[in-house]
C-alpha positions in Angstrom: 81.6 7.1 85.5 78.9 9.2 83.8 76.0 8.5 81.5 76.8 7.8 77.9 77.0 11.1 75.9 76.1 11.5 72.2 79.6 12.6 71.3 83.1 11.4 72.2 85.6 14.3 72.4 89.3 14.1 72.1 91.5 17.2 72.8 94.7 17.7 70.9 96.5 21.1 71.0 93.3 22.7 72.3 91.3 21.7 69.3 88.2 19.7 69.8 87.7 16.8 67.2 84.3 15.1 67.3 83.9 11.5 66.3 80.3 11.2 65.1 78.4 8.1 66.2 74.8 9.0 65.9 74.4 12.7 65.3 70.9 14.1 64.7 70.5 17.2 62.6 70.2 20.3 64.8 67.0 21.2 63.0 65.5 17.9 64.0 65.3 16.7 60.4 67.1 13.6 59.1 70.1 14.3 56.9 69.9 13.4 53.2 72.5 11.9 50.8 74.5 14.2 48.6 74.5 13.8 44.8 77.3 11.4 43.8 78.4 12.8 40.4 80.4 9.7 39.5 77.6 7.4 40.4 75.0 9.4 38.4 77.3 9.5 35.3 77.9 5.8 35.6 74.2 4.8 35.7 73.3 7.2 32.9 76.1 6.3 30.5 77.4 2.7 31.1 74.2 0.8 30.5 73.7 2.7 27.2 77.2 1.9 26.0 76.7 -1.8 27.0 73.3 -2.0 25.2 74.5 -0.2 22.1 77.6 -2.4 21.7 75.7 -5.7 22.1 72.7 -4.6 20.0 74.9 -3.4 17.1 77.0 -6.6 17.2 74.0 -8.9 17.2 72.2 -7.0 14.5 74.8 -6.3 11.9 77.6 -7.8 9.9 79.7 -9.0 12.8 77.0 -11.5 13.7 77.0 -12.7 10.1 80.8 -12.9 9.6 81.8 -14.1 13.1 78.8 -15.8 14.7 80.8 -17.8 17.3 82.7 -14.8 18.4 79.5 -12.9 18.7 78.0 -15.5 21.0 81.3 -15.7 23.0 81.1 -12.0 23.6 77.5 -12.5 24.8 78.7 -15.1 27.3 81.2 -12.4 28.5 78.2 -10.1 29.0 76.6 -12.6 31.2 79.8 -12.6 33.3 79.7 -8.8 33.6 76.1 -8.9 34.8 76.9 -11.6 37.3 79.8 -9.7 38.7 77.7 -6.6 39.1 75.0 -8.5 41.0 77.7 -10.0 43.3 79.3 -6.7 44.0 75.9 -5.0 44.7 74.9 -7.7 47.1 78.2 -7.5 49.0 77.7 -3.8 49.6 81.4 -3.1 49.0 80.9 -0.4 46.4 78.8 2.7 45.8 75.0 2.6 45.8 74.9 2.9 42.0 76.2 -0.7 41.7 72.8 -1.9 42.7 71.2 0.0 39.9 73.9 -1.0 37.4 73.3 -4.7 38.1 69.6 -4.2 37.2 70.3 -1.9 34.2 73.0 -4.1 32.7 70.8 -7.2 33.0 67.9 -5.4 31.2 70.3 -4.1 28.6 71.8 -7.5 28.0 68.5 -9.3 27.5 67.0 -6.7 25.3 70.1 -6.2 23.2 70.7 -9.9 22.6 67.1 -10.9 21.9 66.3 -7.8 19.9 69.5 -7.8 18.0 69.2 -11.5 17.1 65.6 -10.9 15.9 66.7 -7.8 13.8 69.6 -9.8 12.3 67.6 -12.8 11.1 64.6 -10.9 9.7 66.4 -7.9 8.2 70.2 -8.0 8.0 70.9 -11.7 7.4 68.9 -11.9 4.1 70.8 -8.8 2.8 74.2 -10.3 3.6 73.3 -13.7 2.2 72.0 -12.4 -1.1 74.9 -9.9 -1.4 77.3 -12.9 -1.1 75.5 -14.9 -3.8 76.0 -14.7 -7.6 74.0 -12.5 -10.0 72.9 -14.0 -13.3 71.7 -11.9 -16.3 69.5 -12.7 -19.3 68.4 -16.1 -18.1 65.9 -18.0 -20.3 64.0 -20.6 -18.2 63.1 -22.6 -21.4 66.8 -23.2 -22.1 67.4 -24.4 -18.5 69.0 -27.8 -18.4 69.2 -28.3 -14.6 68.2 -25.9 -11.8 71.3 -27.0 -9.9 73.3 -24.8 -12.3 71.9 -21.8 -10.4 71.9 -23.0 -6.8 74.2 -20.0 -5.9 71.9 -17.4 -7.6 71.0 -14.5 -5.4 69.6 -12.2 -8.1 68.4 -13.4 -11.5 67.6 -11.1 -14.4 65.4 -13.0 -16.9 64.9 -12.4 -20.6 62.4 -9.7 -21.6 59.9 -12.3 -22.6 59.9 -14.0 -19.2 56.7 -14.0 -17.2 54.9 -15.7 -14.2 52.6 -18.5 -15.4 49.6 -17.9 -13.1 47.8 -20.7 -14.9 50.0 -23.2 -13.1 49.9 -21.5 -9.7 49.3 -23.5 -6.5 49.1 -22.9 -2.8 49.9 -24.9 0.3 48.1 -24.1 3.5 50.0 -24.3 6.8 48.8 -21.3 8.9 49.8 -19.0 6.1 49.1 -19.8 2.5 52.4 -20.5 0.6 51.9 -19.6 -3.1 54.0 -20.7 -6.0 53.9 -20.2 -9.8 56.5 -21.2 -12.4 58.5 -18.6 -14.4 58.3 -19.2 -18.1 58.9 -17.5 -21.4 56.1 -19.1 -23.5 53.3 -21.6 -23.3 55.7 -24.3 -24.6 56.1 -27.1 -22.0 59.4 -27.2 -20.2 61.5 -30.3 -19.5 61.7 -29.1 -15.9 60.1 -26.1 -14.2 62.9 -25.1 -11.9 62.3 -21.3 -11.5 59.4 -20.4 -9.3 57.9 -17.1 -8.1 56.7 -17.3 -4.5 54.8 -15.3 -1.9 52.6 -15.7 1.2 48.8 -15.3 1.2 48.6 -13.9 -2.3 46.7 -16.7 -4.1 43.4 -18.5 -3.5 45.1 -21.9 -3.1 42.3 -23.5 -5.1 41.9 -21.7 -8.4 45.1 -21.1 -10.5 45.8 -17.5 -9.6 48.9 -15.7 -8.4 49.1 -12.1 -7.0 52.5 -12.1 -5.3 55.3 -9.7 -5.7 55.2 -7.2 -8.5 52.8 -9.4 -10.6 51.1 -6.4 -12.0 54.3 -4.6 -13.1 55.1 -5.3 -16.8 58.6 -4.2 -16.2 59.2 -6.9 -13.5 61.5 -9.5 -15.1 63.8 -10.4 -12.2 63.9 -12.7 -9.3 65.3 -12.1 -5.7 66.2 -15.3 -4.0 64.1 -16.5 -1.1 66.3 -16.3 2.0 63.9 -17.5 4.7 65.1 -21.1 5.2 62.1 -22.0 7.4 59.7 -21.2 4.5 61.6 -23.2 1.8 60.1 -26.7 2.8 56.6 -25.4 2.6 57.1 -23.8 -0.8 58.6 -27.1 -1.9 55.4 -28.8 -0.9 53.4 -26.3 -2.9 55.5 -27.1 -5.9 54.9 -30.8 -5.4 51.2 -30.1 -5.4 51.5 -28.1 -8.6 53.6 -30.8 -10.3 50.9 -33.4 -9.4 48.0 -31.2 -10.4 49.4 -30.0 -13.8 51.4 -33.1 -14.6 54.8 -31.2 -14.9 58.3 -31.9 -13.6 60.2 -29.7 -11.1 63.5 -31.5 -10.5 65.4 -28.8 -8.6 63.0 -25.9 -7.8 64.5 -22.5 -7.0 62.4 -19.9 -5.3 62.4 -16.2 -6.0 60.4 -13.1 -5.2 59.2 -11.6 -8.5 60.5 -8.0 -8.7 61.6 -5.3 -11.1 64.9 -4.4 -9.5 66.5 -6.9 -7.0 69.1 -4.4 -5.9 66.5 -1.9 -4.7 64.4 -4.7 -3.1 67.3 -6.2 -1.1 68.4 -2.8 0.0 65.2 -2.4 1.9 66.3 -5.3 4.2 69.5 -3.5 5.3 67.6 -0.2 5.6 65.1 -1.9 7.9 68.0 -3.4 10.0 69.5 0.1 10.4 66.1 1.6 11.2 65.4 -0.9 14.0 69.0 -0.5 15.3 68.5 3.3 15.7 65.0 2.9 17.1 66.2 0.3 19.6 69.0 2.5 20.8 66.7 5.5 21.2 64.2 3.5 23.1 66.8 2.1 25.5 68.4 5.5 26.1 64.9 6.9 26.9 64.1 4.0 29.3 67.5 4.1 31.0 67.3 7.9 31.5 63.9 7.7 33.3 64.8 4.6 35.2 68.2 6.0 36.3 66.6 9.4 37.3 64.0 7.6 39.4 66.8 5.6 41.1 68.8 8.8 41.9 65.7 10.5 43.3 64.9 7.5 45.4 68.5 7.4 46.8 68.5 11.1 47.6 65.3 10.8 49.6 66.7 8.2 51.8 68.0 9.3 55.2 71.7 9.0 55.9 72.6 6.0 58.1 75.4 6.7 60.6 77.4 3.8 61.9 78.1 4.0 65.7 81.6 3.6 66.9 82.5 0.5 68.9 81.8 0.7 72.6 84.9 1.9 74.6 84.2 2.6 78.3 87.5 4.4 78.7 86.2 7.2 76.4 83.5 8.0 79.0 85.6 7.8 82.2 
């Protein structure tokens, strides 16, 4: 029986085979990890693919056409993140699973929240207006009932149409919601159902209106208001105007006063694509630096050797 040695040697055909239990480096320095190419590629690429797929889906037409499917896929994304966290905590895979669990969680939250925001404020108005009807040469004075144009997305009025700033009104609720009727003459209408709208572009007291392209003499068109949350507040402004000017607005429809609705609505989808690209670039940049830091931290850690089980017979 001798003292325990740092190595256990087994001889087979005169070749010595060492089973390493706790082998220090000859130089006295702790040994470092080697670069795991597969792991590095995984943490650099997979989170970016995951983010881009979710961000595009939540930002663009898929969210509009198949909303339930989009949120079902998001639920699957939660499952993927949960699985990665479970694997990383069990220590049954490579070191890069620990980083992937973090990176996928960040990618999921930012893609879903950012994509949903981009969709509702930019892409959704474009898709809604594109699916609505377009009406040409509309004369507000000949309007019988605003309900005839409930499906109007773009309206091109007659050349004599204008915004009647003399009947403008504002309703204050944080922002100032401004409205003014669209008319063709000073002749009273049976019902003022076409209204130009805008935020913080009137005094709210005096009858003035500075919304949209009010200074453009070529502006004779209306682009339908698509923000549902603003519609009740504009309706309250119309009710104030109806009471103040003793007019009727049976079925008010709200439009942004513009020259070319097609050009105007195109800016929405352009903004959606712009923020999609910006979001992807920002995430790629963040993940590159975060993954690089994770790799450097891993490589700086000393190698941990696992000792073989005690076996007294090996030291007899």
